[in-house]
Amino acid sequence: MMVSFLKNLSEARNVAAHHGRLWNRVFAAKIKLPRKKPELIAGSVNRNEPARLYNTLVMVIFAAKQIAPNAAIAQKLMTQLARHPTGNLAAMEFPADWQEKPTWNV
């Protein structure tokens, strides 16, 4: 799972670093998603689209919380999404109830 996440994260970083579009990109590196544990990830991911930005963001939040449990990365991402709405979170494969998922519900 970690290797697939790091490949996906590397691809997302490279796209962002070269000013590419992330919002509706399908990444070549698909994240291998956990089924049950850790619950913070398993209860939040979109299993239908393992290669979209939403799952990358869920994994980044999880990793950041492991390093710095009090980090407010989910809140910061939610603020950024509110400030700069694309108008189409579905294009990033955000589920309709994404704000109630364990990762985002802080």
Backbone as a ProteinNet text record, in pm:
[ID]
protein_1_A
[PRIMARY]
MMVSFLKNLSEARNVAAHHGRLWNRVFAAKIKLPRKKPELIAGSVNRNEPARLYNTLVMVIFAAKQIAPNAAIAQKLMTQLARHPTGNLAAMEFPADWQEKPTWNV
[TERTIARY]
82.7	0	87.1	194	279.1	350.1	397.8	467.3	372.3	251.1	155.4	120.4	108.7	79.6	195.2	317.7	432.9	448.4	419.7	423.8	317.2	197.3	87.9	121.7	174.7	210.5	320.7	417.6	524.7	469	375.4	313.6	236.2	159.3	83.1	176.6	286.3	384.4	444	478.2	538.2	441.9	317.4	216.6	205.4	194.6	181.8	307.6	424.1	549.6	568	508.9	520.5	393.9	315	195	91	81.1	-20.6	-152.6	-255.4	-385.4	-399.8	-445.5	-467	-614.2	-701.1	-838.9	-915.4	-891.4	-965.6	-872.4	-750.6	-650.1	-674.2	-649.7	-646	-498.5	-449.5	-307.7	-277.4	-159.3	-116.1	-90.8	-41.9	-11.6	-136.1	-200.8	-320.3	-279.7	-352.1	-324.5	-393.3	-318.7	-378.9	-449.3	-580.6	-659.9	-684.8	-674.5	-699.8	-848.8	-880	-1020	-1077.8	-1001.6	-1055.7	-974.2	-843.7	-759.6	-651.9	-609.4	-659.6	-795.4	-879.7	-1018.7	-1029.6	-933.4	-936.7	-929.3	-853.4	-844.3	-959.2	-978.3	-1078	-1218.3	-1249.1	-1382.1	-1396	-1287.3	-1290.5	-1265.1	-1195.5	-1155.8	-1272.9	-1250.6	-1346.3	-1291.1	-1343.6	-1291.9	-1313.1	-1408.6	-1438.3	-1333	-1258.4	-1161	-1029.3	-948.9	-824.8	-716.7	-737.3	-633.7	-672.3	-763.2	-805.9	-754	-760.9	-702.7	-763.9	-891.7	-955.1	-881.7	-854	-785.8	-643.5	-577.5	-443.7	-450.7	-549.2	-564	-594.8	-678.8	-708.8	-580.6	-499.6	-375.4	-275.7	-269.5	-179.8	-222.9	-351.8	-401.7	-366.4	-386.8	-354.1	-205.5	-119.5	25.2	64.5	7.6	39.5	-3.3	-118.3	-166	-78.7	-12.1	78.4	205.1	248	368.7	341.7	233.7	197	47.7	11.3	-130.6	-216.9	-158.8	-236.8	-239.4	-180.9	-179.5	-321.5	-346	-480.3	-486.3	-422.1	-414	-551.4	-636.6	-770.5	-847.4	-838.8	-907.3	-851.8	-719.2	-657.8	-701.3	-707.2	-753.4	-900	-980.8	-1122.4	-1137	-1054.2	-1055.9	-1016.5	-912.5	-868.9	-977	-1043.4	-1150.9	-1266.9	-1292.6	-1399.8	-1359.8	-1233.8	-1185.1	-1171.7	-1132.8	-1106	-1188	-1319.6	-1402.2	-1386.4	-1374.7	-1369.2	-1510.1	-1605.5	-1742.4	-1772.3	-1669.9	-1690.4	-1602.5	-1635.5	-1561.1	-1580.3	-1689.7	-1714.4	-1607.3	-1547.9	-1442.2	-1316.2	-1302.6	-1190	-1230.1	-1352.5	-1410.8	-1433.5	-1464.4	-1506.6	-1646.6	-1670	-1805.8	-1896.7	-2025.1	-2120	-2110.7	-2081.9	-2075.6	-1932.3	-1839.5	-1697.1	-1667	-1738	-1708.8	-1746.2	-1828.4	-1865.5	-1776.2	-1688.5	-1598.3	-1498.5	-1448.2	-1358.7	-1235.9	-1176.9	-1057.2	-1084.7	-1199	-1231.1	-1306.5	-1365.5	-1447.2	-1356.6	-1307.7	-1212.1	-1275.4
-119	0	125.4	125.5	243.4	274.3	171.5	192.8	255.1	203.3	258.5	402.8	432.9	570.4	663	620.9	706.1	731.3	631.3	651.1	751.1	737.8	828.7	970.5	981.9	1112.8	1178.2	1099.1	1151	1204.7	1131.5	1176.8	1306.5	1314.3	1435.5	1554	1530.6	1636.1	1686.3	1594.5	1634.1	1715.4	1676.7	1753	1893.7	1903.8	2034.3	2119.4	2057.9	2131.9	2189.9	2125.6	2173.3	2244.4	2290.8	2371.1	2300.2	2169.7	2093	2098.1	2049	2049.3	1920.5	1934.9	1821	1786.6	1883.5	1868.9	1756	1725.1	1613.2	1510	1506	1413.6	1271	1177	1035	998.4	963.9	932	792.6	777.8	646.1	553.2	610.6	532.7	524.7	410	389.7	350.3	402.7	370.5	238.7	148.1	25.7	64.1	53.4	101.9	-7.3	27.3	-71.1	-102.5	-222.5	-264.5	-230.7	-257.6	-240.1	-146.1	-161.8	-81.1	-13.6	101.9	185.3	243.7	253	295.4	436.4	522	659.4	663.5	571.6	565.1	481.9	362.9	269.8	330.1	413.4	474.5	600.1	644.2	771.3	761.2	658.4	652	624.9	659.8	629.7	508.7	391.5	267	257	330.4	323.7	394.3	486.2	565.5	577.5	470.9	474.6	565	616.3	695.8	842.9	889.5	1029.9	1107.7	1240.3	1329.5	1311.8	1283.5	1270	1168.5	1050.9	948.3	989.5	1061.1	1112.3	1205.5	1293.8	1386.7	1313.5	1211.6	1131.8	1069.7	1014.7	951.8	1053.9	1171.8	1277.3	1320.6	1335.5	1373.6	1266.3	1140.7	1030.9	1033	1045.9	1047.2	1165.2	1280.9	1399.6	1381.1	1316	1292.9	1192.6	1103.3	1009	1080.9	1178.2	1252.8	1358.9	1431.5	1540.4	1529.8	1453.9	1428.5	1553.6	1662.8	1784.8	1874.1	1827.2	1906.1	1925.6	2041.9	2076.5	2071.6	1973.5	1968	1949.2	1868.4	1848.9	1980.7	2053.5	2182.2	2280.6	2279.7	2370.7	2336.5	2207.3	2168	2205.4	2186.4	2223.5	2374.5	2452.6	2598	2634.9	2569.6	2597.1	2560.7	2448.4	2408	2506.3	2562.9	2661.6	2796	2834.3	2961.5	2958.9	2844.2	2832.1	2717.6	2732.2	2620.7	2598.6	2474.8	2442.5	2433.1	2419.4	2401.9	2258.2	2173.2	2036.2	1940	1921.5	1826.7	1684.1	1660.1	1526.4	1488.4	1586.8	1558.2	1507	1536.1	1484.3	1357.7	1311.3	1192	1208.1	1329.8	1351.4	1293.1	1205.9	1156.2	1270.6	1254.6	1359	1392.3	1291.6	1312	1320.5	1369.9	1368.4	1439.1	1545.7	1619.6	1542.3	1440.7	1358.2	1234.9	1209.5	1094.2	1115.1	1006.3	1017.1	1105.1	1101.5	1181.1	1331	1370.8	1513.1	1563	1473.8	1511.5	1530.4	1651.6	1679.3	1758
0	0	0	80.9	91.8	-40.3	-108	-235.7	-337.9	-346.5	-443.2	-408.8	-280.1	-237.6	-273.6	-247	-276.5	-426.2	-508.1	-653.6	-696.4	-640.4	-671.3	-624.6	-504.4	-449.6	-532.7	-576	-660.1	-792.1	-849.3	-973.9	-952.1	-843.4	-812.7	-790	-719.5	-694	-824.3	-913.9	-1040.4	-1126.4	-1127.3	-1202.5	-1145.1	-1012.2	-948.3	-968.8	-956.6	-970	-1110	-1209	-1346.7	-1392.8	-1294.9	-1319.3	-1405.5	-1388.2	-1458.8	-1382.3	-1442.9	-1375.2	-1294.9	-1172.7	-1085	-1069.7	-1084.1	-1039.5	-1105.5	-1231.4	-1291.4	-1354.5	-1306.3	-1360.1	-1311.4	-1400.2	-1364.4	-1360.7	-1243.9	-1227.9	-1281.1	-1337	-1384.5	-1265.6	-1157.5	-1036.9	-948.4	-949.3	-867.6	-726.1	-628.9	-489.5	-454.2	-395.1	-341.8	-212.2	-211.6	-99.2	4.1	132.4	238.1	248.7	290.5	304.7	442.8	548.7	683.6	771.1	767.7	855.8	774.7	814.2	922	886.9	987.6	967.1	911.6	948.3	899.4	746.7	688.6	542.3	485.8	539.7	486	482.7	579.8	585.3	503.1	440.3	368.2	218.5	174	33.4	-60.5	-185.4	-291.6	-366.1	-338.1	-395.5	-546.2	-597.8	-741.3	-826.4	-766.5	-842.4	-766.1	-763	-685.3	-744.7	-865.1	-930.7	-944.2	-861.6	-867.9	-747.9	-758	-657.9	-518.8	-511.4	-379.9	-292	-345.1	-266.1	-231.1	-319.4	-289.5	-169.4	-166.6	-55.2	75.5	69.5	189.6	244.9	156.8	200.2	254.9	195.6	245.4	385.8	406.4	539.5	641.2	604.7	695.8	731.8	631.6	656.5	744.6	718	798.6	944.4	964.9	1102.4	1176.5	1103.8	1168.3	1215	1137.7	1170.1	1276.2	1259.3	1351	1380.7	1486.2	1515	1530.8	1572.5	1590.8	1467.4	1359.7	1236.4	1184.6	1133.1	1084.7	932	872.6	725.9	661.4	721.3	664.4	665.5	775.6	783.7	681.6	663.1	565.9	423.8	391.7	258.7	237.4	340.5	329.1	308.4	376.4	359.2	216.4	163.9	26.4	-74.6	-53.5	-144.8	-139.7	-22.9	-9.5	-72.4	-56.4	-111.5	-262.9	-315	-458.3	-516.2	-515	-562.7	-713.1	-749.9	-892.4	-948.1	-857.4	-900.5	-938.1	-934.5	-976.9	-896.2	-770.8	-687.8	-737.4	-807.2	-862.1	-964.3	-1031.9	-1128.9	-1060.6	-931.2	-852.9	-779.3	-806.2	-743.3	-593.3	-549.9	-412.6	-398	-299.5	-277.3	-231.7	-250.8	-212.4	-63.2	18.1	163.4	215.8	135.5	169.3	300.4	333.1	456.5	582.1	568.9	685	700.3	605.6	613.4	726.8	787.2	903.9	880.6	763.8	737.6	745.9	695.3	686.8	808.6	881.5	997.1	1118.7	1134.6	1243	1355.6
[MASK]
++++++++++++++++++++++++++++++++++++++++++++++++++++++++++++++++++++++++++++++++++++++++++++++++++++++++++

